[in-house]
CSV table of C-alpha atoms and ligand atoms in Angstrom, one decimal:
chain,number,residue,atom,x,y,z
A,1,MET,CA,-38.5,13.1,-25.8
A,2,ILE,CA,-40.5,10.3,-24.2
A,3,VAL,CA,-37.9,10.2,-21.4
A,4,PHE,CA,-38.5,13.9,-20.8
A,5,ALA,CA,-42.3,13.5,-20.9
A,6,PHE,CA,-42.1,10.7,-18.4
A,7,ALA,CA,-39.8,12.8,-16.1
A,8,LEU,CA,-42.5,15.5,-16.0
A,9,PHE,CA,-45.2,12.9,-15.4
A,10,GLY,CA,-43.0,11.6,-12.6
A,11,LEU,CA,-42.9,15.0,-10.9
A,12,ILE,CA,-46.7,15.1,-10.8
A,13,VAL,CA,-47.0,11.5,-9.6
A,14,GLY,CA,-44.3,12.2,-7.0
A,15,SER,CA,-46.3,15.1,-5.6
A,16,PHE,CA,-49.4,12.8,-5.4
A,17,LEU,CA,-47.2,10.2,-3.6
A,18,ASN,CA,-46.3,12.8,-1.0
A,19,VAL,CA,-49.9,13.3,-0.2
A,20,LEU,CA,-50.5,9.5,-0.1
A,21,ILE,CA,-47.5,9.0,2.2
A,22,LEU,CA,-48.5,11.9,4.5
A,23,ARG,CA,-52.2,11.1,4.8
A,24,HIS,CA,-52.2,7.3,4.7
A,25,GLY,CA,-54.2,6.0,7.7
A,26,ILE,CA,-54.7,9.6,9.0
A,27,ALA,CA,-57.0,11.4,6.6
A,28,HIS,CA,-58.7,11.2,3.3
A,29,VAL,CA,-56.5,11.5,0.3
A,30,GLY,CA,-58.9,14.0,-1.3
A,31,GLY,CA,-59.4,17.6,-0.1
A,32,ARG,CA,-57.4,20.7,-0.5
A,33,SER,CA,-53.8,20.8,0.7
A,34,ARG,CA,-53.1,22.9,3.7
A,35,CYS,CA,-50.0,24.1,5.5
A,36,MET,CA,-49.2,21.7,8.3
A,37,THR,CA,-48.4,24.6,10.7
A,38,CYS,CA,-50.8,27.5,10.0
A,39,ASP,CA,-53.5,25.4,8.3
A,40,HIS,CA,-53.8,28.0,5.4
A,41,THR,CA,-55.2,26.4,2.3
A,42,LEU,CA,-52.5,26.2,-0.3
A,43,ALA,CA,-53.0,27.8,-3.8
A,44,TRP,CA,-52.1,25.9,-7.0
A,45,PHE,CA,-48.8,28.0,-7.3
A,46,ASP,CA,-47.8,26.7,-3.9
A,47,LEU,CA,-48.1,23.1,-5.1
A,48,VAL,CA,-46.1,23.0,-8.4
A,49,PRO,CA,-43.8,20.0,-7.9
A,50,LEU,CA,-40.2,20.8,-7.1
A,51,VAL,CA,-40.6,24.4,-8.4
A,52,SER,CA,-42.7,25.8,-5.6
A,53,TRP,CA,-40.4,24.4,-2.9
A,54,ILE,CA,-37.4,25.9,-4.5
A,55,LEU,CA,-39.0,29.3,-5.1
A,56,LEU,CA,-40.3,29.4,-1.6
A,57,ARG,CA,-36.9,28.2,-0.3
A,58,GLY,CA,-38.6,25.5,1.7
A,59,LYS,CA,-40.8,27.8,3.7
A,60,CYS,CA,-44.6,28.3,3.9
A,61,ARG,CA,-45.7,31.4,1.9
A,62,TYR,CA,-48.2,32.4,4.7
A,63,CYS,CA,-46.5,31.6,8.0
A,64,GLY,CA,-42.8,31.0,7.1
A,65,ALA,CA,-42.7,27.6,8.7
A,66,ARG,CA,-40.3,25.1,7.2
A,67,ILE,CA,-41.7,22.7,4.6
A,68,SER,CA,-40.1,19.2,4.8
A,69,PRO,CA,-37.5,18.4,2.1
A,70,GLN,CA,-39.4,15.2,1.8
A,71,TYR,CA,-41.7,16.9,-0.8
A,72,PRO,CA,-39.0,17.9,-3.4
A,73,LEU,CA,-37.0,14.8,-2.7
A,74,VAL,CA,-39.9,12.4,-3.4
A,75,GLU,CA,-40.9,14.4,-6.5
A,76,GLY,CA,-37.4,14.5,-7.8
A,77,ALA,CA,-36.8,10.8,-7.1
A,78,CYS,CA,-40.1,9.9,-8.9
A,79,ALA,CA,-39.1,12.0,-11.9
A,80,ILE,CA,-35.7,10.3,-12.2
A,81,LEU,CA,-37.3,6.8,-11.8
A,82,PHE,CA,-39.9,7.4,-14.5
A,83,ALA,CA,-37.2,8.8,-16.8
A,84,LEU,CA,-35.1,5.7,-16.2
A,85,VAL,CA,-38.1,3.4,-16.9
A,86,ALA,CA,-39.1,5.3,-20.1
A,87,GLY,CA,-35.5,5.0,-21.3
A,88,LEU,CA,-35.3,1.2,-20.8
A,89,PRO,CA,-34.6,-0.4,-24.2
A,90,GLY,CA,-37.4,-2.3,-26.0
A,91,LEU,CA,-40.4,-1.3,-23.9
A,92,GLY,CA,-43.9,-0.6,-25.3
A,93,LEU,CA,-46.0,2.2,-23.8
A,94,ALA,CA,-48.2,-0.2,-21.8
A,95,HIS,CA,-45.1,-1.8,-20.3
A,96,ILE,CA,-43.6,1.6,-19.4
A,97,PHE,CA,-46.8,2.7,-17.6
A,98,LEU,CA,-46.9,-0.6,-15.7
A,99,PHE,CA,-43.2,-0.3,-14.7
A,100,CYS,CA,-43.8,3.3,-13.7
A,101,ALA,CA,-46.6,2.2,-11.4
A,102,ILE,CA,-44.3,-0.4,-9.8
A,103,ALA,CA,-41.5,2.2,-9.4
A,104,ALA,CA,-43.9,4.7,-7.8
A,105,LEU,CA,-45.2,2.0,-5.3
A,106,LEU,CA,-41.6,1.0,-4.4
A,107,LEU,CA,-40.7,4.7,-3.7
A,108,ALA,CA,-43.9,5.2,-1.6
A,109,ILE,CA,-43.2,2.0,0.4
A,110,ALA,CA,-39.6,3.0,1.0
A,111,VAL,CA,-40.4,6.5,2.3
A,112,TYR,CA,-43.4,5.4,4.4
A,113,ASP,CA,-41.3,2.6,6.0
A,114,LEU,CA,-38.5,5.2,6.7
A,115,TYR,CA,-41.0,7.3,8.6
A,116,HIS,CA,-43.1,4.7,10.3
A,117,THR,CA,-41.1,1.5,10.2
A,118,ILE,CA,-44.2,-0.2,8.8
A,119,ILE,CA,-45.3,-1.1,5.3
A,120,PRO,CA,-49.0,-0.5,4.4
A,121,ASN,CA,-50.7,-3.7,3.4
A,122,GLN,CA,-52.6,-2.4,0.4
A,123,TRP,CA,-49.5,-0.9,-1.1
A,124,VAL,CA,-47.4,-4.0,-0.8
A,125,TRP,CA,-50.2,-6.3,-2.1
A,126,THR,CA,-50.8,-4.0,-5.0
A,127,LEU,CA,-47.0,-4.2,-5.7
A,128,CYS,CA,-47.2,-8.0,-5.6
A,129,ALA,CA,-50.2,-8.0,-8.1
A,130,LEU,CA,-48.5,-5.6,-10.5
A,131,ALA,CA,-45.3,-7.6,-10.3
A,132,LEU,CA,-47.2,-10.8,-11.2
A,133,VAL,CA,-48.9,-9.0,-14.1
A,134,SER,CA,-45.6,-7.7,-15.4
A,135,GLN,CA,-44.1,-11.3,-15.4
A,136,GLY,CA,-47.3,-12.7,-16.8
A,137,LEU,CA,-46.8,-10.6,-20.0
A,138,LEU,CA,-43.5,-12.5,-20.6
A,139,ILE,CA,-44.7,-16.0,-19.9
A,140,ASP,CA,-45.6,-18.4,-22.7
A,141,SER,CA,-45.6,-21.9,-21.1
A,142,VAL,CA,-46.8,-23.7,-18.0
A,143,SER,CA,-43.2,-24.5,-16.8
A,144,ASP,CA,-42.3,-20.8,-17.2
A,145,ALA,CA,-45.3,-19.8,-15.1
A,146,LEU,CA,-44.3,-22.3,-12.3
A,147,TYR,CA,-40.7,-21.0,-12.5
A,148,TYR,CA,-41.8,-17.4,-12.0
A,149,LEU,CA,-44.4,-18.2,-9.4
A,150,CYS,CA,-41.6,-19.6,-7.2
A,151,ALA,CA,-39.6,-16.4,-7.6
A,152,GLY,CA,-41.6,-14.5,-4.9
A,153,PRO,CA,-41.5,-17.1,-2.1
A,154,LEU,CA,-37.8,-17.8,-3.0
A,155,ALA,CA,-36.8,-14.2,-2.5
A,156,ALA,CA,-38.9,-13.8,0.6
A,157,SER,CA,-37.7,-17.0,2.3
A,158,PRO,CA,-34.5,-15.6,3.9
A,159,LEU,CA,-36.5,-12.7,5.4
A,160,PHE,CA,-39.3,-15.1,6.4
A,161,VAL,CA,-36.8,-17.2,8.4
A,162,LEU,CA,-35.3,-14.1,10.1
A,163,TRP,CA,-38.8,-13.0,10.9
A,164,ALA,CA,-39.9,-16.4,12.3
A,165,VAL,CA,-36.7,-17.0,14.3
A,166,SER,CA,-36.6,-13.6,15.9
A,167,GLY,CA,-40.4,-13.3,16.5
A,168,GLY,CA,-40.5,-10.2,14.3
A,169,ARG,CA,-37.7,-8.4,16.1
A,170,TRP,CA,-35.0,-8.5,13.4
A,171,MET,CA,-37.3,-8.3,10.5
A,172,GLY,CA,-40.9,-7.2,10.1
A,173,PHE,CA,-43.5,-9.2,8.3
A,174,GLY,CA,-43.9,-6.2,6.0
A,175,ASP,CA,-40.4,-6.8,4.7
A,176,VAL,CA,-41.3,-10.4,4.0
A,177,LYS,CA,-44.2,-9.3,1.8
A,178,LEU,CA,-42.1,-6.7,0.1
A,179,ALA,CA,-39.5,-9.3,-0.8
A,180,LEU,CA,-42.3,-11.5,-2.1
A,181,GLY,CA,-43.3,-8.7,-4.5
A,182,ILE,CA,-39.7,-7.9,-5.5
A,183,GLY,CA,-39.1,-11.6,-6.2
A,184,TRP,CA,-42.1,-11.8,-8.5
A,185,PHE,CA,-41.1,-8.6,-10.2
A,186,LEU,CA,-37.4,-9.4,-10.8
A,187,GLY,CA,-37.7,-13.2,-11.3
A,188,PRO,CA,-36.1,-16.0,-9.3
A,189,ILE,CA,-32.4,-15.2,-9.8
A,190,LEU,CA,-32.4,-11.4,-9.7
A,191,GLY,CA,-34.9,-11.5,-6.8
A,192,ILE,CA,-32.5,-13.5,-4.6
A,193,VAL,CA,-29.6,-11.2,-5.8
A,194,SER,CA,-31.7,-8.2,-4.9
A,195,VAL,CA,-32.4,-9.5,-1.3
A,196,PHE,CA,-28.7,-10.3,-0.9
A,197,PHE,CA,-27.6,-6.8,-1.9
A,198,ALA,CA,-30.2,-5.3,0.4
A,199,PHE,CA,-28.4,-6.9,3.3
A,200,VAL,CA,-25.1,-5.6,2.0
A,201,ILE,CA,-26.5,-2.0,1.6
A,202,GLY,CA,-28.2,-2.4,5.0
A,203,ALA,CA,-25.0,-3.4,6.8
A,204,VAL,CA,-23.0,-0.6,5.2
A,205,VAL,CA,-25.6,2.1,5.9
A,206,SER,CA,-26.3,0.8,9.5
A,207,VAL,CA,-22.7,1.0,10.4
A,208,GLY,CA,-22.4,4.4,8.7
A,209,ILE,CA,-25.5,5.7,10.6
A,210,LEU,CA,-25.1,4.2,14.0
A,211,ILE,CA,-21.7,5.5,14.8
A,212,PRO,CA,-22.4,9.2,14.0
A,213,LEU,CA,-26.1,8.9,15.0
A,214,PRO,CA,-26.4,11.8,17.4
A,215,TYR,CA,-24.8,14.2,14.9
A,216,ILE,CA,-27.1,13.0,12.1
A,217,VAL,CA,-30.2,13.5,14.2
A,218,ARG,CA,-29.2,17.1,14.9
A,219,GLN,CA,-28.6,17.8,11.2
A,220,PHE,CA,-31.9,16.4,10.2
A,221,ARG,CA,-33.7,18.5,12.9
A,222,ASN,CA,-31.9,21.6,11.5
A,223,ILE,CA,-33.4,21.1,8.1
A,224,GLY,CA,-36.8,20.4,9.4
A,225,ILE,CA,-37.1,16.6,9.4
A,226,THR,CA,-38.1,14.8,12.6
A,227,PRO,CA,-36.0,11.7,12.2
A,228,LEU,CA,-37.8,8.4,13.0
A,229,VAL,CA,-35.3,7.6,15.7
A,230,GLU,CA,-36.8,10.4,17.8
A,231,THR,CA,-40.2,8.7,17.7
A,232,HIS,CA,-38.7,5.5,19.1
A,233,ALA,CA,-37.2,6.2,22.5
A,234,GLY,CA,-35.6,2.8,22.9
A,235,PHE,CA,-33.7,2.9,19.6
A,236,THR,CA,-31.7,-0.2,19.0
A,237,MET,CA,-30.0,-1.6,15.9
A,238,SER,CA,-32.0,-4.7,15.7
A,239,SER,CA,-35.5,-3.4,16.0
A,240,GLU,CA,-35.9,0.1,14.6
A,241,ILE,CA,-33.9,0.5,11.4
A,242,PRO,CA,-36.5,-0.1,8.7
A,243,PHE,CA,-35.4,-2.7,6.1
A,244,GLY,CA,-37.8,-1.7,3.4
A,245,PRO,CA,-35.7,1.2,2.0
A,246,PHE,CA,-32.8,-1.2,1.6
A,247,LEU,CA,-34.9,-3.7,-0.2
A,248,VAL,CA,-36.3,-1.0,-2.4
A,249,SER,CA,-32.9,0.6,-3.3
A,250,SER,CA,-31.4,-2.8,-3.9
A,251,CYS,CA,-34.4,-3.8,-6.2
A,252,LEU,CA,-34.1,-0.6,-8.2
A,253,ILE,CA,-30.3,-0.9,-8.6
A,254,VAL,CA,-30.6,-4.5,-9.7
A,255,TRP,CA,-33.5,-3.7,-12.0
A,256,PHE,CA,-31.8,-0.8,-13.8
A,257,ILE,CA,-28.3,-2.3,-14.0
A,258,THR,CA,-29.7,-5.4,-15.7
A,259,GLY,CA,-32.3,-3.4,-17.7
A,260,TYR,CA,-29.7,-1.1,-19.2
A,261,GLY,CA,-27.1,-4.0,-19.5
A,262,VAL,CA,-24.5,-2.1,-17.4
A,263,ASP,CA,-21.3,-4.1,-17.3
A,264,LEU,CA,-20.0,-4.3,-13.8
A,265,SER,CA,-17.1,-6.6,-14.5
A,266,ALA,CA,-14.6,-3.7,-14.6
A,267,ILE,CA,-15.2,-3.0,-10.9
A,268,PRO,CA,-12.9,-5.5,-9.0
A,269,LEU,CA,-14.9,-6.7,-6.0
A,270,VAL,CA,-18.4,-5.8,-7.1
A,271,GLY,CA,-17.9,-7.2,-10.6
A,272,SER,CA,-16.8,-10.7,-9.4
A,273,LEU,CA,-19.5,-10.8,-6.8
A,274,TRP,CA,-22.1,-9.9,-9.3
A,275,SER,CA,-21.0,-12.3,-12.0
A,276,SER,CA,-20.8,-15.1,-9.5
A,277,PHE,CA,-24.5,-14.7,-8.9
A,278,LEU,CA,-25.6,-14.5,-12.5
A,279,PRO,CA,-25.8,-17.6,-14.7
B,1,LIG,ZN1,-48.0,28.0,7.0
């Protein structure tokens, strides 16, 4: 029941995240929503999360222009994340709300980074603050506190080295700050595991994307998304694939696998890799 309630709550928060992602740095978050193409003010029944987009088949009611699938995807993802958080065993309501806020921030950061290859400072610092608060609730001694304070810098250090060595070409400083927040959120060991898995996911996806890239760009354009690669004429592997989405996916995977106590030992390669990392 509580899982269902939080899924609905996630849909609403997801549609707010869409506005935040779209208008960050461009316009005020307040104000009525308008069609991006015909500028018609949208009615409440055009703005029901997920439902409106499906009923309108992804087109504007007034001018027929395509509406980006980003809207239903972010709403759906936020609903799933909130449901997963609410279903975590042994959480009180306050903790659920705190974790939902962290999940929503991670989602917004990943999507924004995907579009703009940059991570807004306010979002990532808010994430860091919430992560410290969530750890603070579990700490009951000074040595514990020191141990967890180290978690952020520890997780961020590999990315910091890559950023420093490459002068920001291989890795943005936003990614360093994001890893700082993820480290503080997951703790020292899982934070490092999460950064490591982000590189694994990144490598797999990069190879998977770069080879059929022209085909993928065409498909994205067909469904109405202008892929970020179009906005960067000199697209190269090193500079323009955003790392934030990999960090966020990895963090979510590590978080929920450990949170739900999923046993990975049955999967040959992944299982042994995973158990070799955990104490
Ligand atoms: Zn329109």
